[in-house]
XYZ file of C-alpha atoms in Angstrom:
368
model
C 19.446 4.035 19.563
C 18.385 3.730 23.164
C 14.778 2.774 21.990
C 16.418 -0.129 19.934
C 18.189 -1.231 23.061
C 21.721 -0.266 21.706
C 22.723 2.497 24.047
C 26.543 2.359 24.908
C 27.794 1.831 28.333
C 31.323 2.828 27.608
C 32.945 5.017 24.986
C 34.346 3.098 22.046
C 36.557 4.168 19.117
C 33.942 2.696 16.855
C 30.917 4.050 18.693
C 27.391 3.182 17.753
C 26.898 6.624 16.295
C 29.879 6.223 14.054
C 28.848 2.725 13.120
C 25.521 4.100 11.888
C 27.456 6.455 9.616
C 29.586 3.766 8.511
C 26.745 1.433 7.557
C 25.102 4.194 5.544
C 28.327 4.915 3.784
C 28.714 1.316 3.066
C 25.390 1.442 1.164
C 26.372 4.620 -0.644
C 29.618 3.159 -1.880
C 28.612 -0.435 -2.597
C 31.826 -1.255 -4.709
C 34.222 -0.278 -1.999
C 35.434 -2.606 0.692
C 35.222 -1.887 4.479
C 38.449 -0.220 4.738
C 37.909 1.985 1.557
C 34.583 3.011 2.977
C 36.130 3.947 6.221
C 38.679 6.044 4.317
C 35.954 7.742 2.354
C 34.151 8.618 5.660
C 37.357 9.970 7.241
C 37.823 12.101 3.958
C 34.587 13.843 4.821
C 35.995 14.965 8.220
C 39.722 15.971 8.215
C 39.629 16.273 12.038
C 39.324 12.629 12.559
C 42.598 10.927 13.794
C 44.215 7.998 12.283
C 42.985 4.556 13.453
C 45.890 2.070 12.943
C 44.202 -0.584 14.775
C 40.825 -0.575 12.854
C 40.594 -3.402 10.442
C 37.746 -5.344 8.588
C 37.106 -7.550 11.755
C 36.679 -4.621 14.146
C 34.342 -3.001 11.748
C 32.328 -6.163 11.439
C 32.148 -6.526 15.149
C 30.914 -2.911 15.364
C 28.103 -3.691 13.044
C 27.273 -6.778 15.189
C 27.116 -4.599 18.339
C 24.946 -2.089 16.542
C 22.318 -4.672 15.357
C 19.618 -4.128 12.860
C 16.717 -2.674 14.857
C 18.683 0.527 15.222
C 18.584 0.991 11.392
C 14.990 0.041 11.246
C 14.087 2.521 13.830
C 16.115 5.226 12.113
C 14.405 4.443 8.908
C 10.945 4.707 10.428
C 11.955 8.102 11.995
C 13.065 9.607 8.681
C 10.536 8.007 6.301
C 7.714 10.419 5.497
C 5.537 11.445 2.442
C 7.392 14.036 0.219
C 4.686 14.739 -2.413
C 3.039 18.091 -2.739
C -0.774 18.662 -2.144
C -1.015 19.358 -5.790
C -0.055 15.721 -6.582
C -2.905 14.292 -4.697
C -5.788 12.382 -6.408
C -8.978 14.122 -5.458
C -7.663 14.676 -1.995
C -6.074 11.302 -1.540
C -2.274 10.565 -1.286
C -1.582 7.702 -3.805
C 0.556 4.830 -2.424
C 1.629 1.572 -3.985
C 2.284 -1.714 -2.269
C 4.552 -4.422 -3.641
C 7.635 -6.453 -3.013
C 11.139 -7.244 -4.301
C 13.853 -9.888 -3.880
C 17.376 -9.007 -2.936
C 20.100 -11.709 -3.214
C 22.250 -12.106 -0.251
C 25.558 -14.019 0.342
C 25.389 -17.720 0.377
C 26.219 -18.341 4.030
C 24.646 -21.057 6.179
C 22.964 -18.471 8.320
C 21.479 -16.501 5.376
C 20.375 -19.813 3.768
C 18.509 -20.894 6.917
C 16.929 -17.497 7.519
C 15.906 -16.448 4.006
C 16.063 -19.637 1.829
C 16.668 -20.117 -1.913
C 14.621 -20.862 -5.002
C 14.304 -24.550 -6.153
C 13.560 -27.536 -3.934
C 14.978 -28.499 -0.552
C 17.094 -31.074 -2.253
C 18.076 -28.906 -5.231
C 18.348 -25.357 -4.170
C 19.441 -22.780 -6.718
C 21.263 -19.523 -6.719
C 21.800 -17.274 -3.755
C 19.477 -16.923 -0.711
C 17.133 -14.103 -1.232
C 15.560 -11.749 1.182
C 11.984 -10.618 0.433
C 11.243 -6.847 0.999
C 7.715 -5.642 0.898
C 7.218 -1.944 0.830
C 4.751 0.851 0.642
C 5.917 3.885 -1.506
C 4.393 7.255 -2.482
C 3.783 7.106 -6.235
C 4.484 10.912 -6.842
C 7.798 11.147 -4.957
C 8.999 7.518 -5.021
C 9.598 7.800 -1.245
C 9.412 4.521 0.618
C 7.346 4.917 3.614
C 7.487 1.545 5.243
C 9.065 -1.800 4.532
C 9.128 -5.296 6.213
C 11.564 -8.034 5.419
C 10.991 -11.734 5.047
C 12.436 -14.770 3.315
C 12.162 -16.075 -0.226
C 9.391 -18.474 0.656
C 7.461 -15.994 2.832
C 4.386 -15.022 1.084
C 4.241 -11.231 0.079
C 0.801 -11.177 1.475
C 1.867 -12.282 5.028
C 4.974 -10.003 5.056
C 2.942 -7.099 4.013
C 0.675 -7.497 6.997
C 3.466 -5.871 9.111
C 3.111 -2.619 7.284
C 0.963 0.268 8.661
C 3.117 3.358 8.766
C 1.587 6.298 6.780
C -1.208 4.005 5.621
C -4.416 5.339 6.899
C -7.027 8.144 6.417
C -6.416 10.238 3.511
C -4.479 7.675 1.417
C -5.372 5.487 -1.562
C -3.361 2.181 -1.782
C -2.828 0.499 -5.030
C -1.791 -3.175 -5.213
C -1.619 -6.097 -7.568
C -3.648 -9.198 -7.422
C -1.003 -11.226 -5.672
C -1.654 -9.178 -2.505
C -5.301 -9.753 -2.435
C -6.824 -11.086 0.808
C -10.304 -10.339 2.145
C -9.123 -10.089 5.788
C -6.359 -7.734 4.608
C -8.785 -5.640 2.771
C -10.958 -5.252 5.983
C -7.837 -4.510 8.132
C -6.656 -1.744 5.831
C -10.248 -0.370 5.481
C -10.445 -0.275 9.279
C -7.338 1.927 9.296
C -9.214 4.352 7.048
C -7.171 3.843 3.947
C -9.013 3.578 0.533
C -7.956 0.714 -1.759
C -7.760 0.181 -5.553
C -6.542 -3.352 -6.277
C -6.377 -5.527 -9.259
C -8.201 -8.955 -8.691
C -8.758 -12.271 -10.507
C -11.797 -12.507 -12.756
C -13.456 -15.196 -10.823
C -13.722 -13.109 -7.621
C -16.520 -10.446 -6.788
C -19.035 -11.878 -9.215
C -22.193 -11.308 -7.127
C -23.486 -8.089 -8.806
C -25.544 -5.852 -6.504
C -25.957 -2.802 -8.707
C -24.601 -1.425 -12.114
C -23.537 2.248 -12.062
C -23.956 4.650 -14.939
C -20.104 4.821 -15.744
C -20.122 1.065 -16.544
C -18.565 0.013 -13.092
C -20.795 -1.955 -10.700
C -21.172 -2.835 -7.153
C -20.469 -6.411 -6.102
C -20.357 -8.583 -3.021
C -16.978 -10.517 -2.352
C -16.871 -13.255 0.037
C -14.236 -15.549 1.643
C -13.373 -18.675 -0.386
C -15.267 -21.601 1.091
C -12.709 -23.924 -0.164
C -9.475 -22.389 0.890
C -6.794 -24.094 2.970
C -7.923 -21.969 5.965
C -11.101 -24.158 6.425
C -11.979 -24.296 9.971
C -10.607 -20.957 10.858
C -12.753 -17.794 11.263
C -13.635 -16.484 7.819
C -13.451 -12.725 6.962
C -16.870 -11.204 6.565
C -18.213 -10.232 3.067
C -17.286 -6.833 1.594
C -19.191 -4.626 -0.781
C -16.732 -3.302 -3.521
C -16.916 -1.499 -6.826
C -15.595 -3.368 -9.823
C -14.032 -1.685 -12.829
C -13.279 -3.745 -15.834
C -11.448 -2.352 -18.934
C -9.005 -3.574 -21.676
C -5.643 -1.967 -22.603
C -5.235 -1.279 -26.234
C -3.483 -4.112 -27.940
C -4.059 -6.610 -25.161
C -6.624 -9.306 -24.964
C -6.728 -9.583 -21.297
C -9.424 -7.839 -19.317
C -8.005 -5.789 -16.407
C -10.283 -6.154 -13.330
C -10.030 -3.691 -10.522
C -11.917 -3.494 -7.192
C -12.088 -0.335 -5.052
C -13.522 1.039 -1.805
C -14.250 4.244 -3.671
C -17.933 3.437 -4.443
C -18.939 7.031 -5.426
C -18.966 6.916 -9.193
C -19.585 10.663 -9.684
C -16.730 11.754 -7.342
C -14.394 9.000 -8.521
C -15.169 8.226 -12.250
C -14.179 4.730 -13.448
C -12.063 5.986 -16.232
C -9.982 8.254 -13.891
C -9.426 5.235 -11.639
C -8.411 3.066 -14.432
C -5.807 5.570 -15.547
C -4.579 6.013 -11.991
C -3.988 2.303 -11.469
C -1.147 2.480 -14.015
C 0.706 4.512 -11.404
C 1.181 1.225 -9.265
C 4.166 0.693 -11.648
C 5.917 3.662 -10.039
C 6.874 1.254 -6.972
C 8.683 -0.923 -9.692
C 10.770 2.143 -10.569
C 11.562 2.597 -6.847
C 12.753 -0.969 -6.592
C 14.886 -0.429 -9.705
C 16.401 2.707 -8.208
C 17.557 0.698 -5.094
C 18.441 -2.650 -6.784
C 20.113 -1.278 -9.873
C 21.471 2.250 -9.402
C 22.044 2.403 -5.732
C 23.064 -1.042 -4.711
C 25.552 -1.302 -7.506
C 26.203 -5.038 -6.940
C 24.168 -8.180 -7.606
C 24.619 -9.483 -4.125
C 24.349 -7.673 -0.777
C 27.521 -7.682 1.451
C 26.275 -9.163 4.835
C 27.083 -12.726 5.758
C 24.520 -12.973 8.609
C 20.706 -12.449 8.733
C 20.987 -9.598 11.243
C 23.625 -7.997 8.929
C 21.394 -8.406 5.947
C 18.477 -6.747 7.639
C 20.613 -3.944 8.890
C 22.082 -3.395 5.366
C 18.575 -3.322 3.683
C 17.282 -0.722 6.152
C 20.403 1.390 5.569
C 19.680 1.172 1.834
C 16.211 2.409 2.480
C 17.460 5.293 4.431
C 19.874 6.375 1.839
C 17.209 5.983 -0.867
C 14.724 8.180 1.131
C 17.437 10.788 1.821
C 18.236 10.965 -1.858
C 14.629 11.255 -2.825
C 14.269 13.983 -0.158
C 17.138 15.877 -1.819
C 15.497 15.440 -5.230
C 12.195 16.593 -3.895
C 13.685 19.769 -2.470
C 15.619 20.526 -5.767
C 12.418 19.944 -7.826
C 10.481 22.411 -5.680
C 13.218 24.976 -6.033
C 13.206 24.749 -9.796
C 9.430 24.141 -10.061
C 9.770 20.719 -11.641
C 8.578 17.243 -10.822
C 10.771 15.145 -8.621
C 9.906 11.795 -10.250
C 10.976 13.080 -13.639
C 14.477 14.126 -12.355
C 17.583 11.847 -12.420
C 17.835 9.606 -9.309
C 21.373 8.543 -10.395
C 22.520 12.158 -10.733
C 21.187 12.973 -7.331
C 22.990 9.884 -5.856
C 26.336 11.110 -7.302
C 25.655 14.541 -5.663
C 25.160 12.825 -2.280
C 28.241 10.702 -2.705
C 30.397 13.864 -3.445
C 28.864 15.682 -0.433
C 29.835 12.914 1.842
C 33.457 12.810 0.790
C 33.956 16.548 0.655
C 35.845 18.115 3.528
C 32.629 19.884 4.698
C 30.484 16.791 4.346
C 29.651 15.462 7.711
C 31.232 14.525 11.130
C 30.358 11.050 12.491
C 31.686 12.019 15.790
C 30.463 15.565 16.474
C 26.838 15.944 17.470
C 26.932 19.620 16.510
C 27.958 18.650 12.920
C 25.717 15.676 12.457
C 24.053 15.140 8.988
C 20.376 15.907 8.156
C 18.515 13.413 6.048
C 19.128 15.735 2.919
C 23.005 15.389 2.996
C 23.134 11.596 3.724
């Protein structure tokens, strides 16, 4: 917490350490109000004394003192790949990049920070925070995430992501995240790419390969709105085209894996379907873990704090699932996330769950 600028100068009843546990528990028990979450946390440690002066307002102030960078730093410290070496694709760890929208309370601050759908004169629904994330396809572990507003482009928000994306990884993405400068930036980090793209791009064929794929030159759009700015240099990509049975549209992929013998086109086409694993990750967070249609927090800082806390809880639950799968020689992605979440909730409220105040009894990522 010191790295995030939230070290405490005096000892408080609702310390920063305790508040971190409270925020995590708040995401574990989304249907409970603040005081009920506090009661559940205290149930996990019978040694905690009664706090007659603690109410919803004091818990809200404790969250405000903590801020959201602490939760972001904590998420970044625990987020790591969980997949086994046997789940690599020809030596590459397969990751997916995509975004989701989370509805937040309709307060003035949230509306200004995140925005709504509809026009300025006729906004509709709740404000929505846009979360763009990188997840490991085999384990469903979220490795990095950035938060923007409803009207922020997923492409721009994704440019803040770089953790665990580098040499030895293969990143899958949909056509909505395409950008030539983005392609070069990720390639400079050492990451290989397999992205879907619009049919009108990469039409300058350089060479046709034996497996039906071909090498093509892709250039920056001369008529883009960025006219007058420095254009990204051209890139040589490998194009793979195929049609899914029963569908008329042709799927068009581009990849930096240009060796057709080492990376056959058919295998890459099958592999691209794994991009949908990140949609399952978002469903786990939005439907099963969040448990409510709208987040709790009335302020933008609170929303960001709450989102990173949800990501921490999700990663810890996935870590627990991964360990259980290895013990039982099964696959983590095929086991029940909801059941694991129930186990985590029971462990937190058990007398031997965790102690928010004792450094000796602090939780590991596998218990909370």
